[in-house]
Coordinates of C-alpha atoms and ligand atoms in Angstrom, one line a residue:
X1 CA 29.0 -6.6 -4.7
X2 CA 29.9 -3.2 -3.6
X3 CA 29.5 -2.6 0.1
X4 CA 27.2 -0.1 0.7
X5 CA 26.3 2.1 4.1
X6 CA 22.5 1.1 5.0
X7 CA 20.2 3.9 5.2
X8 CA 16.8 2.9 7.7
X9 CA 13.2 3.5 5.7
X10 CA 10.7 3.6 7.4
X11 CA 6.9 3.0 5.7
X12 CA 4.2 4.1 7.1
X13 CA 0.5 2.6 5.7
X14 CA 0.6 0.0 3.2
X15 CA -2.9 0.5 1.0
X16 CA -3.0 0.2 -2.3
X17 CA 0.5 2.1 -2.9
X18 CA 2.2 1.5 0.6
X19 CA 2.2 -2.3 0.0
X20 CA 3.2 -1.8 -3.6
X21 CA 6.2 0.2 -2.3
X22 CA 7.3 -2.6 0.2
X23 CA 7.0 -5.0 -2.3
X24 CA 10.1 -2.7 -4.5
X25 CA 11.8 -2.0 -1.7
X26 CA 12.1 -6.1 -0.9
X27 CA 12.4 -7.2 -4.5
X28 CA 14.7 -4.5 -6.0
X29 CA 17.2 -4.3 -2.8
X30 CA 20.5 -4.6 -5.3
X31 CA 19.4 -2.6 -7.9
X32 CA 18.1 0.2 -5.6
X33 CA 21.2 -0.1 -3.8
X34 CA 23.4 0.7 -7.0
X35 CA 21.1 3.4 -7.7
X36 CA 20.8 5.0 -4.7
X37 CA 24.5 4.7 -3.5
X38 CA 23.3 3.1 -0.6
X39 CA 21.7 -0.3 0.7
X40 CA 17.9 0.6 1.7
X41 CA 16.8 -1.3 4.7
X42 CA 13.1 -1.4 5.4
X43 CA 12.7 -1.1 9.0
X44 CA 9.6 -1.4 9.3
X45 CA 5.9 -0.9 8.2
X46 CA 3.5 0.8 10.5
X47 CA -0.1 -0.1 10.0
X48 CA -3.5 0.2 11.8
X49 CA -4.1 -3.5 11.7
X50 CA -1.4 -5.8 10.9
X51 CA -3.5 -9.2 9.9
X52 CA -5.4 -6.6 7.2
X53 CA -5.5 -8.0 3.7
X54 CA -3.2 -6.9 1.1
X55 CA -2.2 -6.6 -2.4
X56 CA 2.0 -7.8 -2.3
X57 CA 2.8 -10.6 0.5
X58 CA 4.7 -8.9 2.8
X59 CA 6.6 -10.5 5.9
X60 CA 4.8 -10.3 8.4
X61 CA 7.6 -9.5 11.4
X62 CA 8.0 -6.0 9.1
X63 CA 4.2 -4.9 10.3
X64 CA 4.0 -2.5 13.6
X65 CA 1.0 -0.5 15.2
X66 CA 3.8 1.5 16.4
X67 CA 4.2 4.3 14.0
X68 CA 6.4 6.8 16.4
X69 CA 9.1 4.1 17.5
X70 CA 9.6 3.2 14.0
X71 CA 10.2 6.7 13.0
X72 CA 12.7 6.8 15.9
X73 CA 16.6 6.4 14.0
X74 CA 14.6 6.2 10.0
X75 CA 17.1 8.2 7.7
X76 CA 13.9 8.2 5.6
X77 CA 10.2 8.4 6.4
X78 CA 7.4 7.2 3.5
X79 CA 4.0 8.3 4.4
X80 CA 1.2 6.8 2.5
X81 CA -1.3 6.8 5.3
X82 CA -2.9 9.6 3.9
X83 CA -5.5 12.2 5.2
X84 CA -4.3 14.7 7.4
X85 CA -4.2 13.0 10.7
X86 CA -2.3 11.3 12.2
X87 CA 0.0 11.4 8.9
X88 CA 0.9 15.5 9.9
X89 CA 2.0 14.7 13.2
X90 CA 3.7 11.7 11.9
X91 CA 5.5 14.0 9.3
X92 CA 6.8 16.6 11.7
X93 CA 7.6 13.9 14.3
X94 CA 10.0 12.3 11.2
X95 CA 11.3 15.8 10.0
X96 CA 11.7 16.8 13.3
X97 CA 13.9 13.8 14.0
X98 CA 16.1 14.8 10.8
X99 CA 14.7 12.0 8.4
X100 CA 14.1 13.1 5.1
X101 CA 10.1 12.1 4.1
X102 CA 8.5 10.7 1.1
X103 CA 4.9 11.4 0.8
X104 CA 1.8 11.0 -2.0
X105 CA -0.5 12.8 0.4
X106 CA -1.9 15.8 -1.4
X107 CA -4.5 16.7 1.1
X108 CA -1.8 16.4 4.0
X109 CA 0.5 19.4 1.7
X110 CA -2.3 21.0 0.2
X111 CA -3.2 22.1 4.0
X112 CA -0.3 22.3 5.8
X113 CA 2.4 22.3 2.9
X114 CA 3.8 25.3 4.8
X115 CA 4.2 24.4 8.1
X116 CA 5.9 20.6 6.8
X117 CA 8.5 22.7 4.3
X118 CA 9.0 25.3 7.3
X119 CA 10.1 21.9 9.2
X120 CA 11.8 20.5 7.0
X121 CA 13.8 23.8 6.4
X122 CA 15.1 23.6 10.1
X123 CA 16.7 20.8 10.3
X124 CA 18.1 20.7 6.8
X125 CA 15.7 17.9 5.2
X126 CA 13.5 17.6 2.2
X127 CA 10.5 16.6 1.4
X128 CA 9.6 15.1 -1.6
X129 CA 6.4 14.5 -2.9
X130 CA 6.2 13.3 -6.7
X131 CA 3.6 10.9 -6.3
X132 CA 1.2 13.8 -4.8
X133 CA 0.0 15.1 -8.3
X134 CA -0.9 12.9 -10.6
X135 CA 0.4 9.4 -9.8
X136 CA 2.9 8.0 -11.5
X137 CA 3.4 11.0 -14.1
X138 CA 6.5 12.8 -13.3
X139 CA 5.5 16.0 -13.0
X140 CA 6.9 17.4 -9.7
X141 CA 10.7 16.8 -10.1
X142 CA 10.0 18.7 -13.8
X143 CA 8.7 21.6 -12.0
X144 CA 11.0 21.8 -9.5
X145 CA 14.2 20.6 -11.5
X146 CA 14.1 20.5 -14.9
X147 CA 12.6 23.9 -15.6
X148 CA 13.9 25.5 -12.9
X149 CA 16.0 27.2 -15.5
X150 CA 12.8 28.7 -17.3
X151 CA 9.9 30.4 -16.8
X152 CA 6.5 28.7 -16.5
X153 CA 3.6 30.8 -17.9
X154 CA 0.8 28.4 -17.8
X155 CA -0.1 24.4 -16.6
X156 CA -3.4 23.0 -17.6
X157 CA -4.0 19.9 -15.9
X158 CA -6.5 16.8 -16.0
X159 CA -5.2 15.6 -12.6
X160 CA -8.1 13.8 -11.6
X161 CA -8.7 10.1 -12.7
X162 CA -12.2 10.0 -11.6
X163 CA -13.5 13.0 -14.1
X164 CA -11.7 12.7 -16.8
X165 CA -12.9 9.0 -17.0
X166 CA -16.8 10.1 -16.6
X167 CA -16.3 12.9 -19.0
X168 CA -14.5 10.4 -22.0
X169 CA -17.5 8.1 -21.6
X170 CA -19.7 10.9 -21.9
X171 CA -17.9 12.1 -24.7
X172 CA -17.5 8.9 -26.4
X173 CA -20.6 6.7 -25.5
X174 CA -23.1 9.6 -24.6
X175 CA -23.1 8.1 -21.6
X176 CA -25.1 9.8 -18.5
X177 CA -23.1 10.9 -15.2
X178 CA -24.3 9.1 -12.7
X179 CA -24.0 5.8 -14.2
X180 CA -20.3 6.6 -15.0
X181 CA -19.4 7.8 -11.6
X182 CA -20.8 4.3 -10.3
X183 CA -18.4 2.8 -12.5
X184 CA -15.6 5.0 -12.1
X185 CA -16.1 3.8 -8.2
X186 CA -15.9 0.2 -9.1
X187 CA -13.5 0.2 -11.0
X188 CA -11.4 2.2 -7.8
X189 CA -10.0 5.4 -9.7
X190 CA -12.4 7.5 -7.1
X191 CA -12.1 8.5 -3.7
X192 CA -13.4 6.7 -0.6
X193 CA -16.0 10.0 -1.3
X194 CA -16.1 10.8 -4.9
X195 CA -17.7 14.5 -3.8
X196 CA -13.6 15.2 -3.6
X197 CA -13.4 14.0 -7.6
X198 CA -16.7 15.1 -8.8
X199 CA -16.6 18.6 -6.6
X200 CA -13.3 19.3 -8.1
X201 CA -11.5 19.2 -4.4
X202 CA -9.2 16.5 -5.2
X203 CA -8.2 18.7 -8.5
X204 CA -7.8 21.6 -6.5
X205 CA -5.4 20.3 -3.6
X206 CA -2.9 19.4 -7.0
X207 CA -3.3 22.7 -8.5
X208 CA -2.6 24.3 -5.2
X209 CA 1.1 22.0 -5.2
X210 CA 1.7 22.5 -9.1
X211 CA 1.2 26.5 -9.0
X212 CA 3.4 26.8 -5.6
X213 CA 6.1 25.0 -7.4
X214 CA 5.6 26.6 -10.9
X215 CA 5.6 30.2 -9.5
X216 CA 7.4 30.0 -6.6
X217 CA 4.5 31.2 -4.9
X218 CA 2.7 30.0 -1.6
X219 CA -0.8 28.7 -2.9
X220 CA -3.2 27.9 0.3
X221 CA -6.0 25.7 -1.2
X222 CA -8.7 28.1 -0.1
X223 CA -7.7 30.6 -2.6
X224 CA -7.7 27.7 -5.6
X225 CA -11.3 29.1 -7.6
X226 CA -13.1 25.6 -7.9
X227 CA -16.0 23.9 -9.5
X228 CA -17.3 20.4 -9.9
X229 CA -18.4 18.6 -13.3
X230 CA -22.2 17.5 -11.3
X231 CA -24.0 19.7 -13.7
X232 CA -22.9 18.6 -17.0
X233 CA -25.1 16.6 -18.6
X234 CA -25.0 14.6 -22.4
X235 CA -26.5 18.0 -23.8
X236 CA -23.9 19.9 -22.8
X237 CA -21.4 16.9 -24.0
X238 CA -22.9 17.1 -26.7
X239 CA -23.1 20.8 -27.9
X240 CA -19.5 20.4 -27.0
X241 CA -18.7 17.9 -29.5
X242 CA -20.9 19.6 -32.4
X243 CA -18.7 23.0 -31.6
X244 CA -15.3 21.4 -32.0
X245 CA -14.5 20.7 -28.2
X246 CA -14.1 18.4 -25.3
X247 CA -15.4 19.1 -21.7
X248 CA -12.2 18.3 -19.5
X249 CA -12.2 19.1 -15.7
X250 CA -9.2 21.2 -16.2
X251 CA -6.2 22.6 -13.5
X252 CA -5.5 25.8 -14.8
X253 CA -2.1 27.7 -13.3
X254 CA -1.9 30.7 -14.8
X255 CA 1.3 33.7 -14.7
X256 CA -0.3 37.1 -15.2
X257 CA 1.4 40.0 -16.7
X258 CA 1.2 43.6 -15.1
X259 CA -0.5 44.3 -18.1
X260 CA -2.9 41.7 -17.9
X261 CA -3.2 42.7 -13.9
X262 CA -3.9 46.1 -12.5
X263 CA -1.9 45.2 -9.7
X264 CA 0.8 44.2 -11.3
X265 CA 2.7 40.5 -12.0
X266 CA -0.2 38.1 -10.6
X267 CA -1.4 34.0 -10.6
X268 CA -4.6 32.7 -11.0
X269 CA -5.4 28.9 -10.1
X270 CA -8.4 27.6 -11.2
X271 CA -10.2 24.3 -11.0
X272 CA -13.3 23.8 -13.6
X273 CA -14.9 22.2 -16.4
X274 CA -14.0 23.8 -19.8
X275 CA -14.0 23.4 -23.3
X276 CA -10.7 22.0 -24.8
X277 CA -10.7 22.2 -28.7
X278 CA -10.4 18.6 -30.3
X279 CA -7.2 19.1 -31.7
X280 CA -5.7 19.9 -28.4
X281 CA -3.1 17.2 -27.0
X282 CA -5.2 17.4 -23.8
X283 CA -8.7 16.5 -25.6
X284 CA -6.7 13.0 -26.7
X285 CA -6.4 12.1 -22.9
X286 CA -8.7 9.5 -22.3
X287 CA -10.3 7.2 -19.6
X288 CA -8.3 7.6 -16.3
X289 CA -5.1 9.1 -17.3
X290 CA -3.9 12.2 -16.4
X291 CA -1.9 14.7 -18.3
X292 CA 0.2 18.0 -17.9
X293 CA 0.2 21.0 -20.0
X294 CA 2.8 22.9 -19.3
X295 CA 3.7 26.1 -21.3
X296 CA 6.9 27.8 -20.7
X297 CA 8.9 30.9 -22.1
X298 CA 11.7 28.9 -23.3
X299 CA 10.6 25.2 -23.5
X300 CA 7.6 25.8 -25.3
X301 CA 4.5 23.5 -24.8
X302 CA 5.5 20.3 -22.9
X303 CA 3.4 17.4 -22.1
X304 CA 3.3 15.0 -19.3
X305 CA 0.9 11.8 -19.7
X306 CA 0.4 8.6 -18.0
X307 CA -1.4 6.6 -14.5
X308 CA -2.8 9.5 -12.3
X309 CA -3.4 6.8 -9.8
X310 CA -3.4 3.2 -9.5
X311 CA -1.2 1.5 -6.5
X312 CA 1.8 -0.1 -8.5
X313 CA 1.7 3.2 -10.6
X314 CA 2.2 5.7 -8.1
X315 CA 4.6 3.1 -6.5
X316 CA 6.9 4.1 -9.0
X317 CA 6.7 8.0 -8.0
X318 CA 7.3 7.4 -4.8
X319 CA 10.4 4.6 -5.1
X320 CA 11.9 7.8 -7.2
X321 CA 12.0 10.2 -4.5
X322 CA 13.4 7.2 -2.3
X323 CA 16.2 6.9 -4.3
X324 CA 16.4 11.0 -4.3
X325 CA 16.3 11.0 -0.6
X326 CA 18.6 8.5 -0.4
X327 CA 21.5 9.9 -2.7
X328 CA 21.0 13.2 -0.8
X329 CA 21.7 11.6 2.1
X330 CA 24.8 10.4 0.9
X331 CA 26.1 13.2 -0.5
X332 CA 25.3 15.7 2.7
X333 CA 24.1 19.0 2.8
X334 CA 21.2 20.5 3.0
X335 CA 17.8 19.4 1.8
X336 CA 16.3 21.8 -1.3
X337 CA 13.4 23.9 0.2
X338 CA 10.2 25.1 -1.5
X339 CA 11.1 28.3 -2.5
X340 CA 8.1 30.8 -2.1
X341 CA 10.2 33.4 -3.0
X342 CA 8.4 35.1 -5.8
X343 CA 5.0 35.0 -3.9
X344 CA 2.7 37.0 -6.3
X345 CA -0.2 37.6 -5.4
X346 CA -3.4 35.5 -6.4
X347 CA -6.5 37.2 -8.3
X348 CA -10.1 36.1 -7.5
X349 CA -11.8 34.2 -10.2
X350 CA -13.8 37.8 -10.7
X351 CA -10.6 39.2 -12.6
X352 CA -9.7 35.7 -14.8
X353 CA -10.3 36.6 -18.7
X354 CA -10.7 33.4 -20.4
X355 CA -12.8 32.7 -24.1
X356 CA -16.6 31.7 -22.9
X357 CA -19.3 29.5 -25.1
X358 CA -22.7 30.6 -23.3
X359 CA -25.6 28.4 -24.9
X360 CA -28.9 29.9 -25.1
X361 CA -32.4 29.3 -25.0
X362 CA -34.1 32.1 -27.1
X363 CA -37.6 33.1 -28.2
X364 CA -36.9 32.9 -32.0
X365 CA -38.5 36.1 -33.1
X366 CA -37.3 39.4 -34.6
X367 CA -34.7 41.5 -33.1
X368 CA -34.2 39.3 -30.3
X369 CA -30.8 38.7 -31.7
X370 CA -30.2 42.3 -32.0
X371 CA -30.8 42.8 -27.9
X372 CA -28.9 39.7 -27.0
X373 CA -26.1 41.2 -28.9
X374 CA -26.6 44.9 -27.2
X375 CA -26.7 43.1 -23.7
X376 CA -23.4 41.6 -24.5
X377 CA -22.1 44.6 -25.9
X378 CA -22.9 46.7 -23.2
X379 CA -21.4 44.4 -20.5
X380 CA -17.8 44.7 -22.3
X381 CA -18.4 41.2 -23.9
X382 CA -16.7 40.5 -27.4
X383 CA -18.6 38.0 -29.3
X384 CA -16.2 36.2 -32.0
X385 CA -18.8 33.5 -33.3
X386 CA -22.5 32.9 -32.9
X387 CA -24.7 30.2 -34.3
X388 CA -28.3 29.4 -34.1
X389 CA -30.4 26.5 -34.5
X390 CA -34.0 26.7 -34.7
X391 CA -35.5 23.8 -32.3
X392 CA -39.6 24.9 -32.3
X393 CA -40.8 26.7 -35.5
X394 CA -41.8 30.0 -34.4
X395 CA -41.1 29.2 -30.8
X396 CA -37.7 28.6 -29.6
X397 CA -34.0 28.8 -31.0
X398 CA -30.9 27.8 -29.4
X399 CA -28.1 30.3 -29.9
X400 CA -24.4 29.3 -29.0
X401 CA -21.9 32.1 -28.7
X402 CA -18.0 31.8 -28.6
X403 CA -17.1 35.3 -27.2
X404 CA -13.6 36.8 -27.3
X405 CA -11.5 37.3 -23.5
X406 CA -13.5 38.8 -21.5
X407 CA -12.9 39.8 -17.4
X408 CA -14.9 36.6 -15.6
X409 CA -16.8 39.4 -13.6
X410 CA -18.3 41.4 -16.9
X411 CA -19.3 37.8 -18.6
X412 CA -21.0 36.6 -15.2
X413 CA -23.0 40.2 -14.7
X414 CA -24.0 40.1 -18.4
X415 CA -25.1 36.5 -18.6
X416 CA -27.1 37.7 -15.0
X417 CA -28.4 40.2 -17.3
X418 CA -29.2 37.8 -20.5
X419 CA -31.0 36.0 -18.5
X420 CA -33.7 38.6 -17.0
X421 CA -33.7 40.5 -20.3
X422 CA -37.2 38.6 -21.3
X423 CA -36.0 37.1 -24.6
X424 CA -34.0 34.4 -22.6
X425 CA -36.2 31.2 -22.3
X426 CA -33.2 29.4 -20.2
X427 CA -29.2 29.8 -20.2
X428 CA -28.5 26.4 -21.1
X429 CA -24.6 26.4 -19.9
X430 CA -21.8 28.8 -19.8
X431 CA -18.5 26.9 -20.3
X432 CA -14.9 28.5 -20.2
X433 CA -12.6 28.0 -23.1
X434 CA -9.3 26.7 -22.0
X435 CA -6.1 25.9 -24.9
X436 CA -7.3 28.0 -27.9
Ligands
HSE1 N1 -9.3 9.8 -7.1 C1 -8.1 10.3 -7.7 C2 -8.4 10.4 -9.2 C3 -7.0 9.4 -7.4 O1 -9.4 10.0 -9.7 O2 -7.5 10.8 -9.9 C4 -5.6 10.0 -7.6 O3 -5.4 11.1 -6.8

């Protein structure tokens, strides 16, 4: 057996994914080893309460409350406490002792990514956080590695579990929402509060990580545009299907031309519900998964599928950047920083152009097509397909209209306007078009 130098990890929380991670770390010593170039010692696991239940049988001499002494001499950190605090003192306390850190915590780099790379930058460590966007799917290391050749144009993401499981069983079964958000909580895919799934906040904190790293580009999470999927109900599901789409609660990351961009070369980040045409590889992912769209100059369209959460899943994310930390530890040198060296600016929501579907409620007499039409016309809105369905005879029609791009700002005012123009009965939904 080769002899290899021991580097000291230190774990810190062992939910779902921490105890997962001890359990790899225990069972998979020799192959890790050979892997890694190094013997990988686990030092220790810090926990709130030791005699807590868990998922992997763990010795119990490995379990401290005392997270800071463990840290103390760790050649590598893994922080799965999650939240912000205590895990961002904990972080700096281990980068500031020159220990490299694992983390899944998206909230923790969401909020604070800056402050953690800045740390990391001065003493020469990295941070490495593949199991912080969708689980178990590689999608981090692809970003930051494998296209760092290329240029990345656009992501579209269904990083959130939780949604994209309520929104296939509304697809598929017609189910309603709140029944399948009380599943979606049983079966564990949501968060201890779902308003982060449902809201669209969990979504955003990974769009905020995938856009910094696909554009090089400091992303603070208040400037990620997001909405939630509450108000989508089986009608809406439904008009979906009938037009050729699927509702996904999408991540969009978007590269703007100057030309697209009065200010010149921009990003956009987006979180919302939008229409994804059925033949689209994302409208295929179903239940919990997750999946990555990512659209690059020279690749082309790539996708990344698989677990977004689960604790053996993202397990497996985070054992890979172990085995990264530890061969960069062997081998010296600096740590890779985040480079934010591009930082383009980030338009508001009010300058986005996507495609729109805005479903009407209309009094079905003559010429109100005609003004609907005008309205939409004079507020710089393109219609590309209409179609109507009489639902009262003589009374009410429902009118669905696909429109071209148009600027987010002109479609918002002119829908404002569609709906006090007094041949409106009710603006049904306005969806984006995302993938067309
Ligand atoms: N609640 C999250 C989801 C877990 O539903 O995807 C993974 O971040």
């Amino acid at each position: 057996m080769t002899d290899y130098r021991t580097l000291r990890v230190a774990l810190l929380g062992a939910g779902a994914v921490g105890s997962q991670v001890a359990g790899l770390l225990l069972r998979h010593g020799d192959e890790l080893a050979d892997r890694a170039g190094a013997r990988l010692e686990l030092a220790g696991i810090a926990v709130r309460d030791p005699d807590a239940e868990r998922d992997v049988d763990l010795p119990q001499e490995l379990f401290t409350t005392d997270a800071e002494s463990l840290i103390v001499g760790s050649d590598i950190v893994i922080e799965l406490i999650g939240g912000l605090e205590p895990a961002y003192r904990l972080v700096l306390e281990a980068l500031g002792s020159g220990a490299d850190v694992v983390t899944a915590n998206k909230a923790l780099l969401a909020t604070y990514g800056a402050e953690i790379f800045d740390a990391a930058d001065q003493v020469g460590a990295s941070v490495y956080y593949e199991a912080a966007a969708a689980g178990a799917i590689p999608i981090i290391r692809p970003l930051r590695d494998s296209l760092a050749g290329d240029r990345v144009r656009r992501i579209m993401g269904i990083v959130n579990g939780t949604t994209n499981y309520i929104l296939d069983r509304m697809d598929t079964e017609g189910a309603e929402f709140a029944a399948m958000l009380t599943e979606a909580k049983q079966l564990g895919y949501a968060e201890s509060d779902p308003t982060a799934d449902v809201e669209g906040f969990d979504a955003a904190q990974k769009a905020a990580l995938l856009a910094s790293l696909a554009f090089h580009t400091s992303v603070p999470l208040e400037r990620v545009h997001r909405e939630g999927i509450t108000h989508i109900d089986p009608a809406m599901v439904d008009a979906a299907r009938h037009a050729g789409y699927v509702i996904k609660l999408l991540a969009v990351c978007e590269r703007l031309d100057a030309s697209d961009s009065p200010t010149g070369e921009a990003i956009s980040v987006r979180v919302y519900p939008a229409l994804v045409p059925r033949e689209h590889p994302l409208a295929a992912v179903h239940g919990a998964n997750n999946a990555v769209f990512v659209e690059a100059e020279a690749a082309g369209d790539l996708m990344f599928y698989g677990a977004g959460a689960g604790g053996i899943q993202t397990a497996s994310a985070v054992m890979g950047d172990v085995v990264s930390a530890a061969r960069r530890h062997m081998a010296g040198g600096l740590g890779v920083g985040e480079s934010t060296r591009a930082n383009l600016p980030i338009v508001p929501i009010g300058r986005v152009t996507t495609k729109y579907q805005i479903t009407l409620e209309i009094d079905d007499r003559t010429g109100v097509l005609a003004t609907v039409a005008g309205i939409l016309s004079e507020g710089r809105v393109s219609i590309a397909t209409v179609d109507q369905t009489v639902i009262e005879d003589g009374g009410v029609a429902r009118l669905v209209i696909g429109t071209h791009k148009a600027v987010e700002q002109d479609l918002s005012d002119t829908v404002r306007r569609l709906a006090d123009s007094g041949v409106v009965e009710r603006v049904v939904s306005v969806l984006r078009v995302e993938g067309d």
